XYZ file of C-alpha atoms in Angstrom:
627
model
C 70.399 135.640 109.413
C 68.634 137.731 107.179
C 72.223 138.592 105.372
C 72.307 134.412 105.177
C 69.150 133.921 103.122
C 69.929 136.641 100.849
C 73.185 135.405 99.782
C 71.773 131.687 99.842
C 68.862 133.029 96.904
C 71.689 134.631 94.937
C 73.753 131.509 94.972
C 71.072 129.489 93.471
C 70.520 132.448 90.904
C 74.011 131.917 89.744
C 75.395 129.200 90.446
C 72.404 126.440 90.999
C 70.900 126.838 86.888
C 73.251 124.338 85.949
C 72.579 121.780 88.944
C 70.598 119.510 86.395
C 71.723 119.473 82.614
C 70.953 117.452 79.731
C 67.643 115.483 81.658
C 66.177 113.245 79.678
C 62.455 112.231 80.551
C 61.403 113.210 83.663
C 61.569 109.434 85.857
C 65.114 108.620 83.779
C 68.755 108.312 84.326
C 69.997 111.971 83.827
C 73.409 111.851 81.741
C 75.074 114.725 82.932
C 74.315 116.657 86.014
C 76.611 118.259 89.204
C 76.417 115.423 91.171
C 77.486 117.475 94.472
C 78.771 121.278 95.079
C 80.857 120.943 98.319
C 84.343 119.662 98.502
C 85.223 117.225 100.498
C 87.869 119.532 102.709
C 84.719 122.259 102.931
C 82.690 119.210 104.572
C 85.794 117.968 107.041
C 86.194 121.644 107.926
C 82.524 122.374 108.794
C 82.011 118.946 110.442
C 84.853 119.578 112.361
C 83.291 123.024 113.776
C 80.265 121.036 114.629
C 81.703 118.343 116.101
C 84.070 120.798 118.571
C 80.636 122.520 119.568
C 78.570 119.926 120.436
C 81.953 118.020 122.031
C 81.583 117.015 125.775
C 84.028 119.177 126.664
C 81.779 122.844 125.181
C 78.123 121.631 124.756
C 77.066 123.898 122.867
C 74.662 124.338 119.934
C 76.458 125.067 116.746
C 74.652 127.933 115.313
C 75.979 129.608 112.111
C 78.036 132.304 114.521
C 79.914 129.790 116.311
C 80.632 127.796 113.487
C 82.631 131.077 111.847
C 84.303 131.483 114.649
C 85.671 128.408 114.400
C 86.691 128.519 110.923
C 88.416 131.535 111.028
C 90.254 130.989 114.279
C 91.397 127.421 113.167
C 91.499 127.816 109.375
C 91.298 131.913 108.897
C 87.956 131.707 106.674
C 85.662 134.869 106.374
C 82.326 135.306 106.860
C 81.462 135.743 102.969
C 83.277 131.985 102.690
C 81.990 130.560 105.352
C 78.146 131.386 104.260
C 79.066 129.948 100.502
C 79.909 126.688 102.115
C 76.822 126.461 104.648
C 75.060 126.587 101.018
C 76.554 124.101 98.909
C 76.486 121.597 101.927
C 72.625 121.878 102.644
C 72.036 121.620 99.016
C 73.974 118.576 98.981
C 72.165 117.598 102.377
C 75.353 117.054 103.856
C 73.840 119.274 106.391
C 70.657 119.655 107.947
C 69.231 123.138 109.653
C 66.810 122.740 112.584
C 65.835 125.395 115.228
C 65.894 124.866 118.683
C 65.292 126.472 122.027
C 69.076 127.784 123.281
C 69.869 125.543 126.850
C 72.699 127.351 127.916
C 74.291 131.111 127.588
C 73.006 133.898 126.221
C 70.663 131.989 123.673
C 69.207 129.952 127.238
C 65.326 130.405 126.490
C 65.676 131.756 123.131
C 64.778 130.114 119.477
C 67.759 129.267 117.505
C 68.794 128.209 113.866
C 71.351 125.249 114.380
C 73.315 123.211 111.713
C 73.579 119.190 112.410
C 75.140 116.306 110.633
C 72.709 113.740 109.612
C 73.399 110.086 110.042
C 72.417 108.814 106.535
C 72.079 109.853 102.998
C 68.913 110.166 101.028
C 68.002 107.679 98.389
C 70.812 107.956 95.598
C 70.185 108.039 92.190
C 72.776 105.042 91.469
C 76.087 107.164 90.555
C 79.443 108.055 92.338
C 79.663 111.735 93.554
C 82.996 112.287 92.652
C 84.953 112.225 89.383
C 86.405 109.062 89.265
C 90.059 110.574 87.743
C 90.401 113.776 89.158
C 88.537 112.966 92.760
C 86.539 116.035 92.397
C 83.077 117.512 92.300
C 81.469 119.503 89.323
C 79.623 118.213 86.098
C 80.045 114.920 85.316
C 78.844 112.004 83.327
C 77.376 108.663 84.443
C 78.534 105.729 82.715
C 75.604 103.444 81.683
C 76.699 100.072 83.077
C 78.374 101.350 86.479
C 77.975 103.562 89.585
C 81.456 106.170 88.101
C 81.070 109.250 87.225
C 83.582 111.357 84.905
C 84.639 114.940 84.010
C 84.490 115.644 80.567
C 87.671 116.826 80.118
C 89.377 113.834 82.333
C 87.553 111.302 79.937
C 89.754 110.109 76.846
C 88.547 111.282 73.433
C 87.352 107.567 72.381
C 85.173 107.559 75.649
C 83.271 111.035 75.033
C 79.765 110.363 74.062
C 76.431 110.725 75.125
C 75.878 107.190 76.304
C 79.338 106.594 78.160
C 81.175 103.012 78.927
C 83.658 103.995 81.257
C 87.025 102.059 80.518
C 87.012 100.253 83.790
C 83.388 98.239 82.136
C 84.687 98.497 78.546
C 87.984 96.303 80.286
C 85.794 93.890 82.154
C 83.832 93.171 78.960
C 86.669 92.703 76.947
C 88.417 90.204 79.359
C 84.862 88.364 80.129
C 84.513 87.885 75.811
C 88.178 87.071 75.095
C 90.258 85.380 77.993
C 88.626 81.992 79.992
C 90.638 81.752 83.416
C 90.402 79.426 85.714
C 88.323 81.196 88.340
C 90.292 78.797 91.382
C 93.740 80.161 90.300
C 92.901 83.253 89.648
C 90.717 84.008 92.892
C 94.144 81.818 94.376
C 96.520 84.674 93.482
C 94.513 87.616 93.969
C 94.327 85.886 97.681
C 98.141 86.494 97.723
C 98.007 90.041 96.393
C 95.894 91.200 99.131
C 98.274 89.154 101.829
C 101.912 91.125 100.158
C 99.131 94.890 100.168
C 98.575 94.280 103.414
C 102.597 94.612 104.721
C 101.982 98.371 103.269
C 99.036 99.260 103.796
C 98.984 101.521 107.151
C 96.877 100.889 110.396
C 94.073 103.392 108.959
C 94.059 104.881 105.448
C 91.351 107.423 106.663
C 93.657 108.800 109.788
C 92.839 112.753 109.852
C 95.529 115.323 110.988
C 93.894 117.840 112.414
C 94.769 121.838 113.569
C 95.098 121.632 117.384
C 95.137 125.201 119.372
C 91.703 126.749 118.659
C 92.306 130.644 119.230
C 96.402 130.698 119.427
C 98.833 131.623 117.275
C 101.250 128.420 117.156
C 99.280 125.678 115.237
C 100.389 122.155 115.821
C 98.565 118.824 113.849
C 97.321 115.779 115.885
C 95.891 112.319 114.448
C 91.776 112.050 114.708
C 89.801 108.799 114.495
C 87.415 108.984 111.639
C 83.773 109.036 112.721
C 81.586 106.456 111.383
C 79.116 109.031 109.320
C 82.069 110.362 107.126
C 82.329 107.534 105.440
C 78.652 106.764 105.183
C 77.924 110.499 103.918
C 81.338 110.626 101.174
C 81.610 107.025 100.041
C 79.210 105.945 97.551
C 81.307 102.568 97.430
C 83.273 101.417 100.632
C 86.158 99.328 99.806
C 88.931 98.184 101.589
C 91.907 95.451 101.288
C 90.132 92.982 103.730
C 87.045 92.986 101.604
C 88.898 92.351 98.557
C 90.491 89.525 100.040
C 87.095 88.000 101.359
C 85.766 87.829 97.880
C 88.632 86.424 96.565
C 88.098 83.483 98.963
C 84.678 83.090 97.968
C 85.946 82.589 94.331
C 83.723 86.435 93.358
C 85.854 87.562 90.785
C 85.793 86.034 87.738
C 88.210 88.461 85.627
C 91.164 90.224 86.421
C 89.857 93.686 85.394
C 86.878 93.269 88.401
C 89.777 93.156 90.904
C 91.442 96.316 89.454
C 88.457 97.915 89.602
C 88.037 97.189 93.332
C 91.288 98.830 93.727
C 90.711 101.749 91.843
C 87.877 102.508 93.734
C 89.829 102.183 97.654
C 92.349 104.119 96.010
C 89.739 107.053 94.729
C 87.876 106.678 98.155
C 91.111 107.774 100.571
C 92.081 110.296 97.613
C 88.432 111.817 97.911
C 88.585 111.584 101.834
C 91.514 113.388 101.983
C 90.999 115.430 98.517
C 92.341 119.186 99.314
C 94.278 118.066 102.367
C 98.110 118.757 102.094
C 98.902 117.105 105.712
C 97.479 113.834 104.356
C 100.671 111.528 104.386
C 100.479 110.468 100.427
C 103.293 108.153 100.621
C 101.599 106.019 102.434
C 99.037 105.459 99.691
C 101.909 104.855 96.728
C 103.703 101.933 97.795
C 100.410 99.897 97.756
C 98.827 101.466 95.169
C 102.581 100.308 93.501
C 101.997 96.874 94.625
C 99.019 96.667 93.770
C 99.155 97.139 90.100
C 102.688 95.694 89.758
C 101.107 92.672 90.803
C 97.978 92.861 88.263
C 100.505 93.383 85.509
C 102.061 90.196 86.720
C 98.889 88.704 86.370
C 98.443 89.299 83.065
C 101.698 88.060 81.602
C 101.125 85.155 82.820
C 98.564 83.299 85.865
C 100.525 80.368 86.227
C 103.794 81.949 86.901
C 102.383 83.976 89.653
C 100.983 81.029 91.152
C 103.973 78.498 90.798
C 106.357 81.449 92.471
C 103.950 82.324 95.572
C 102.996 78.739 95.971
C 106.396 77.394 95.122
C 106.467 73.804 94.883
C 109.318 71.389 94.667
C 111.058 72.458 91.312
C 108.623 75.196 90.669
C 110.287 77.087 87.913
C 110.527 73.980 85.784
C 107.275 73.201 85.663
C 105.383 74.236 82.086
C 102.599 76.913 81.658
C 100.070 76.997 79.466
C 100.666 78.258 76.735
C 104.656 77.648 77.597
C 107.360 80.513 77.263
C 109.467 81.306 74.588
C 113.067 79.906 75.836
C 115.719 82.046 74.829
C 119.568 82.538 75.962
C 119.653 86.606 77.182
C 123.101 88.253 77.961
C 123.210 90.965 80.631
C 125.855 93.507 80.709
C 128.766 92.096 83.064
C 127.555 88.422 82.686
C 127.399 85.906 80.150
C 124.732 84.659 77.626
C 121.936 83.116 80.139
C 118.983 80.635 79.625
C 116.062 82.488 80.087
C 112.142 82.824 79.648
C 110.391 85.321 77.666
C 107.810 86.937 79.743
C 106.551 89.599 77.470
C 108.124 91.516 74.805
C 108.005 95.338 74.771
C 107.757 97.595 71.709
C 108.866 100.892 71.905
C 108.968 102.593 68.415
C 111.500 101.200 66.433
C 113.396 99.719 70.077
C 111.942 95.802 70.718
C 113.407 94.713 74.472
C 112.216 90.915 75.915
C 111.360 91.288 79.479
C 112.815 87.853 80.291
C 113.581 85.613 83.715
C 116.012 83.615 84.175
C 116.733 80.322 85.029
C 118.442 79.496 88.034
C 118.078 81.044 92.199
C 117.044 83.900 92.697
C 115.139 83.677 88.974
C 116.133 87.771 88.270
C 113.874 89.742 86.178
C 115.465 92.083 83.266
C 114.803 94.367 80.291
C 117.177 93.259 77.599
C 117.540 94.430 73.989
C 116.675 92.283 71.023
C 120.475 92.155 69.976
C 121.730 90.432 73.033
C 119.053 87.178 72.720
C 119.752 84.513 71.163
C 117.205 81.501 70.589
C 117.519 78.294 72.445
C 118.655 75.992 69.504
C 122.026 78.063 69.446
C 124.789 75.409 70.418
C 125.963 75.633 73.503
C 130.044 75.969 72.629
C 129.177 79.170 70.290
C 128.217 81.154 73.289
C 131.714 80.934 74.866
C 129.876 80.281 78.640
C 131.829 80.726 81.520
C 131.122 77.608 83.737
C 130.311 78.016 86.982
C 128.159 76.401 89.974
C 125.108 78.881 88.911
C 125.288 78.129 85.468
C 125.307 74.850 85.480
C 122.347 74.882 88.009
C 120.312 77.085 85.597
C 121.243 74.655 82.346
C 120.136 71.630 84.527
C 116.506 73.388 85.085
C 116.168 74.229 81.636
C 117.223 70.316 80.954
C 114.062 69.904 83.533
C 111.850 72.131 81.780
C 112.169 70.675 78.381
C 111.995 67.066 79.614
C 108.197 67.988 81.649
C 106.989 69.752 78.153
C 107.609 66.941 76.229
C 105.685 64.755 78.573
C 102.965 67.205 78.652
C 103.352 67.645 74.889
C 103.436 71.389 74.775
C 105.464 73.151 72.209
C 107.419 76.586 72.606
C 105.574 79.075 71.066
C 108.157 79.928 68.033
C 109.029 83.947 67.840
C 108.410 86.009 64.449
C 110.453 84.514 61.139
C 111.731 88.584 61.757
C 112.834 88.982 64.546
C 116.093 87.625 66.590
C 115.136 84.308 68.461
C 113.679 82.908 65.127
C 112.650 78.878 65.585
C 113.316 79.362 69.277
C 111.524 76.065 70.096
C 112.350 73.574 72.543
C 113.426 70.708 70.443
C 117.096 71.361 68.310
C 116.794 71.401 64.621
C 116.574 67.782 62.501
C 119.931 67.907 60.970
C 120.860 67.188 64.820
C 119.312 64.345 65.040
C 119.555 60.624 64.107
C 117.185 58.501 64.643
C 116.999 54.484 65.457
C 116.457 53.844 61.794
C 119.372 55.975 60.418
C 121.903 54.400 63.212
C 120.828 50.810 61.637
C 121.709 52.214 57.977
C 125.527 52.865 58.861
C 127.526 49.968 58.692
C 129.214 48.589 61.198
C 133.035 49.073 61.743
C 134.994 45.663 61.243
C 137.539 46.177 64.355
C 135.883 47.764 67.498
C 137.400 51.307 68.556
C 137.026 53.015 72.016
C 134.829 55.107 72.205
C 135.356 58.836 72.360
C 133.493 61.262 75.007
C 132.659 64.108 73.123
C 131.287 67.323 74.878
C 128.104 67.927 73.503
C 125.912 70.862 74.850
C 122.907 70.580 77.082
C 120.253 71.141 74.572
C 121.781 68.479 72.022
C 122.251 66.397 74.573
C 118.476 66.215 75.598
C 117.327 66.006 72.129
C 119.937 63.186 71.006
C 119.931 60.805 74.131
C 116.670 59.017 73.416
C 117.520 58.172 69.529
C 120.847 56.753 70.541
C 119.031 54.359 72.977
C 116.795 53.483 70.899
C 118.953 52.666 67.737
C 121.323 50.280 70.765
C 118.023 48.858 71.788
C 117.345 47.857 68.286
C 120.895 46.441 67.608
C 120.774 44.120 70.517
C 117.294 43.034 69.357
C 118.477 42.540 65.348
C 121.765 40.771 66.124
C 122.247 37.410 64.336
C 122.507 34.098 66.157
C 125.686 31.228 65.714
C 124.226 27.818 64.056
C 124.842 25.050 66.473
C 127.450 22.006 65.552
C 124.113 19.745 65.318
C 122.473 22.217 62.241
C 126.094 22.872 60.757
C 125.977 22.121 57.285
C 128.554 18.818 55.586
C 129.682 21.956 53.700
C 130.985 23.838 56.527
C 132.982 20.081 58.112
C 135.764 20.312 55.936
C 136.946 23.822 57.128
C 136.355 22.762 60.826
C 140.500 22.265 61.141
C 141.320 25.541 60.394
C 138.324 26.845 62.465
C 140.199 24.855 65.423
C 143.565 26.307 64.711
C 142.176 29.480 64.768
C 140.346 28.753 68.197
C 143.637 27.621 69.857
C 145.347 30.805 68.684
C 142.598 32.847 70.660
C 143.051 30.697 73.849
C 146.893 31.316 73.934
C 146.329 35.137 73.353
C 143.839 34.931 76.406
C 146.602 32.958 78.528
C 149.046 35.379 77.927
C 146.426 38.548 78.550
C 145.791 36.826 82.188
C 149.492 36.852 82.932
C 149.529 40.285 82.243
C 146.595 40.413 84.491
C 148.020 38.950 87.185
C 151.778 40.950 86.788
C 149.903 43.899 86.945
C 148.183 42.753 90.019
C 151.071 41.834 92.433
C 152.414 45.092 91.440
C 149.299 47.125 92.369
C 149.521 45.100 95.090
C 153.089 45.864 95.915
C 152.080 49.907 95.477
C 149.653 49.577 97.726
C 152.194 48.440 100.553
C 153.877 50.786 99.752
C 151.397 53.473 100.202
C 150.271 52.218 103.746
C 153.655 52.116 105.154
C 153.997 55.638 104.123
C 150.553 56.354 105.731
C 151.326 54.603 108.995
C 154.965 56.390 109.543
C 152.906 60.014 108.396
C 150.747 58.983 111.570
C 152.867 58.772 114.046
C 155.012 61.830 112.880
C 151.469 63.645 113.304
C 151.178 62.350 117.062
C 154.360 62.890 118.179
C 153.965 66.392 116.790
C 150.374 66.648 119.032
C 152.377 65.298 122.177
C 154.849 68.414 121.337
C 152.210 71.219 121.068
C 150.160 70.032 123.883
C 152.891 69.874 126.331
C 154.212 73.639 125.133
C 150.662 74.606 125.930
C 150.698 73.623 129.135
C 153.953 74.717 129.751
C 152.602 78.432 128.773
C 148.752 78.375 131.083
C 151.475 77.342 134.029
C 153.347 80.486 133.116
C 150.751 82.570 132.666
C 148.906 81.468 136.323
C 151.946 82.059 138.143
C 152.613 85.319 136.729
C 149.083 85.959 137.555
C 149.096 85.245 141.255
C 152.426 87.081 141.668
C 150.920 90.624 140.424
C 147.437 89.794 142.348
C 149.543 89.297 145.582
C 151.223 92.846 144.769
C 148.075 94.540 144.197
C 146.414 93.282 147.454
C 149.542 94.528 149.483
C 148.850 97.919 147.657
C 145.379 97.883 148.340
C 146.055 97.265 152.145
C 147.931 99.606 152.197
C 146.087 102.131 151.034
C 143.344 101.502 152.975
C 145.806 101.899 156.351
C 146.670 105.465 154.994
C 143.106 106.676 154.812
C 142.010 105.251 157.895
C 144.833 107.470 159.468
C 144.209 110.588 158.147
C 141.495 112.961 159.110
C 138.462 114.601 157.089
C 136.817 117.958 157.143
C 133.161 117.809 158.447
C 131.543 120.364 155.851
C 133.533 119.190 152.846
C 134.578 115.903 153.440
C 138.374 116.786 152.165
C 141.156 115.792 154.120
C 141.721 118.325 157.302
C 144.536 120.205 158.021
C 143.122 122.410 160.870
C 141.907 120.852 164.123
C 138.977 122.420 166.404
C 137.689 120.006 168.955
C 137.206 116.333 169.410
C 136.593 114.413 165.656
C 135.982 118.380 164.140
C 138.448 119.370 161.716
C 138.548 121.135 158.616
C 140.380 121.496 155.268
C 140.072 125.474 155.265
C 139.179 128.798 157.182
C 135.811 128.900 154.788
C 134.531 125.420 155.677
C 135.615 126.082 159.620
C 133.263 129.561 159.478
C 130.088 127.844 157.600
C 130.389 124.958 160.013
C 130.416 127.122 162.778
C 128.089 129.502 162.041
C 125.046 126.515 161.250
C 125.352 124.815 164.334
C 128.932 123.787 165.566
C 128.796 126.940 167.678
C 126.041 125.228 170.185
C 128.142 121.991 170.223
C 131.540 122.907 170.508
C 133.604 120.998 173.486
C 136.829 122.993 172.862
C 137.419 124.865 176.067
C 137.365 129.017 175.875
């Protein structure tokens, strides 16, 4: 003991100068200071010592003896180690030293120095223990708006200074100044990140695997609950997915950057619980942490697109957002040119690539260079399209799309004069249109001509469809009306004659057109005859055909049954018998083999060996063969 409080005065002499550094005035915030000394895996190892001590199974007080036995048996820590991290836990008052009288052993009667865990911490001085990068202890700085603590060498140059803003408050101050979301959607799909985290997210983040085998040589690891006092006594913060998702629903959050910073700190909790602990299963914690921030980058390109696509309403990919996507036409390798939305666009050096989504099930996501878009107002027929049942699916949304921002009067936001998809906007350009006025400007054709359907592309097709019912609208409404033979002029009598001559013509060009008509009819009608007969005569060549089959059918089943019975008859005769032969012979009483050798009355035996082991356990006494 006395060996104990010598080494615990030189530790202090050492070590413990540079416990406080940089105090301001005494009552004030310090800036930097070593916030705690004792790991995290020194803490689980000496709690665990404790804990297997004072278990129902031992019941014993855990002096400082016991508690290196322990650690060297389980973990192979000396002495010299084991006294180092005693210290830096009851400096951290982690651990608290009382003496007792001994109840049971050799220390029964005697005064003893004992280590126990307390049950809470002390006040705290409003900061995080741990380094909120690296997850470990040593001297840090507080950041003057939040509970985090950094190393200074973790911390980013533009961070160092004496009064530090952490990034995670710098980001919340910066969304909170510059973006306005609406808190409902937002708090909406951070609801639905925490449902997908919690399909990864495993039964208990803080499982243990502890060493099993105290004082043997194999080792094996076994899963330990995590007592309730760990986590009171290591997280300054507790977080978990179910409380993220409960102030969601009460609409808590109001930026984006607040919910990242929740998950930051679950993530830096179960790295600091298990910090220095190389059984700790850590790909359990990646595939949320993945999901996680996959998601909040999702959320940042755009709110309303996560919402639409977890909510998914009728036609959900059609409807705007606000402000809308750039609509562009994106090629893929192996597929042709696509329409497509712009969800962000990347710069890397020199390299510009449009993270886009396409229209049309299942709405894929892809990275594609700047030389393979193309903006929307590129006619249709210059992109050589192959036409298919997908295609035209994903032209007819982005037909849907266009048409709902018009009626919401949004524009697409227009790419850089610079760059590829210049004047990608949703309407075509001018030259394509004509409007109601113009079509009243061209004259009108003296002899009517059918009317030629032209293929003109989606997009034109949108754009131009409106003007042209328009300018027909305001032909019907601008066309002149005939005079009546009561307002006809005395001018306009004498040229009534050849007005009439002109009118009979017409009526004996409309006599002959209806006995066209009515040719034409008797012979459609005559075709049509024609047509049923055939239909009536490929009828009954289809029944008779039926009758055929479905007699040969039967003809085979009647086969088949018959051919059936005949070999079941045969194998029931064999079976009999069979059954006759074995009933006649005989079978050897040790062995059960068929008998050649016969002793007495229903004893026989299929060898010399089975005859002597029969008769030496007990046929000997029961014998009826006469001697």
């Amino acid at each position: 003991m006395l060996r104990f409080e010598l080494g615990r005065i030189l530790y202090h002499i050492e070590i413990g100068t540079h416990t406080f550094m940089n105090m301001e005035n005494v009552g004030a915030r310090p800036i930097r200071k070593v916030q705690r000394k004792s790991s995290t895996g020194e803490l689980h190892q000496i709690w665990d010592a404790i804990s297997y001590w004072t278990s129902d199974s031992m019941r014993q007080q855990p002096t400082q003896e016991r508690i290196h036995s322990f650690l060297k048996a389980r973990y192979g820590i000396t002495e010299e180690s084991v006294n180092a991290m005693l210290m830096r836990c009851l400096d951290d008052q982690l651990l608290l030293r009382e003496t007792k009288q001994g109840t049971r052993g050799k220390l029964l009667g005697k005064m003893v120095e004992i280590h126990t865990i307390p049950t809470s911490l002390q006040k705290s001085d409003g900061w995080d223990w741990y380094c909120a990068i690296c997850h470990d202890v040593g001297i840090v700085t507080g950041c003057v708006s939040c509970h985090r603590v950094y190393h200074n060498d973790c911390l980013p140059d533009q961070y160092k200074s004496d009064n530090l803003k952490c990034p995670t408050c710098t980001e919340i101050e910066d969304e909170l100044s510059s973006k306005n979301h609406n808190l409902e959607n937002l708090n909406k799909c951070i609801g639905f990140v925490c449902e997908r985290v919690k399909l990864f997210v495993p039964e208990n983040l803080l499982l243990r695997k502890v060493p099993v085998g105290l004082f043997q040589k194999s080792v094996s690891y076994q899963d330990f609950e995590v007592e309730p006092y760990r986590e009171v006594l290591i997280f300054y913060e507790q977080m978990s997915v179910g409380k993220m998702a409960r102030k969601a629903q009460n609409r808590e959050y109001k930026t984006l950057a607040e919910f990242v910073a929740d998950a930051n700190t679950l993530f830096h909790n179960v790295q600091v619980f298990h910090h220095g602990n190389n059984q700790f299963p850590a790909p359990t914690l990646k595939p949320m942490q993945r999901t996680l921030m996959h998601d909040a980058d999702e959320l940042k390109n755009c709110l309303q697109c996560f919402l639409y696509s977890n909510e998914q309403p009728e036609n959900w990919y059609c409807l705007p957002c606000d402000p809308p996507h750039t609509l562009v036409y994106a090629k893929q390798k192996g597929y042709c040119y696509w329409p497509a939305k712009v969800i962000k666009k990347n710069e890397e050096g020199r390299k510009v690539k449009y993270d886009v989504r396409f229209f049309g099930p299942p709405y894929e996501r892809a990275l594609i260079e700047e030389a393979f878009i193309k903006p929307i107002t590129t006619p249709v027929s210059s992109l050589s399209l192959k036409r298919t049942a997908k295609l035209n699916s994903a032209l007819d949304e982005l037909e849907n799309h266009m048409n709902q921002l018009n009626m919401s009067k949004s524009t697409v936001p227009v790419a850089p004069k610079n760059s590829v998809v210049d004047n990608a906007t949703a309407s075509p350009p001018k030259k394509r249109l004509k409007t109601a006025k113009q079509q009243e400007k061209v004259p009108k054709p003296a002899a009517p001509k059918k009317e030629v359907a032209v293929a003109v592309p989606v997009v034109e097709q949108l754009a131009e469809e409106p003007a042209v019912v328009d300018a027909k609208e305001e032909e019907e409404k601008t066309e002149p009306e005939l005079p009546v033979e009561a307002d006809m002029p005395p001018e306009l009598d004498a040229n009534r004659n050849s007005v009439t001559s002109s009118d009979s013509r017409k009526v004996v060009m409309e006599e002959s057109s209806e006995d066209a008509v009515s040719s034409s009819n008797a012979t459609n009608g005559e075709v049509s005859n024609a047509n049923a007969e055939c239909l009536e005569q490929l009828r009954q060549k289809h029944a008779v055909e039926v009758a055929k089959m479905q007699q040969a059918h039967a003809e085979e089943i009647k086969k088949l049954k018959e051919e059936h019975r005949l070999q079941a008859e045969v194998m029931k005769e064999q079976h009999r018998v069979a059954i006759e032969e074995t009933k006649a012979k005989i079978w050897c009483c040790q062995c059960f083999g068929e008998a050649i050798l016969y002793c007495c009355w229903q004893t026989a035996y299929c060898s010399k060996e089975c005859q002597h082991r029969h008769w030496m356990s007990d046929h000997k006494l029961k014998c009826r063969r006469s001697r």
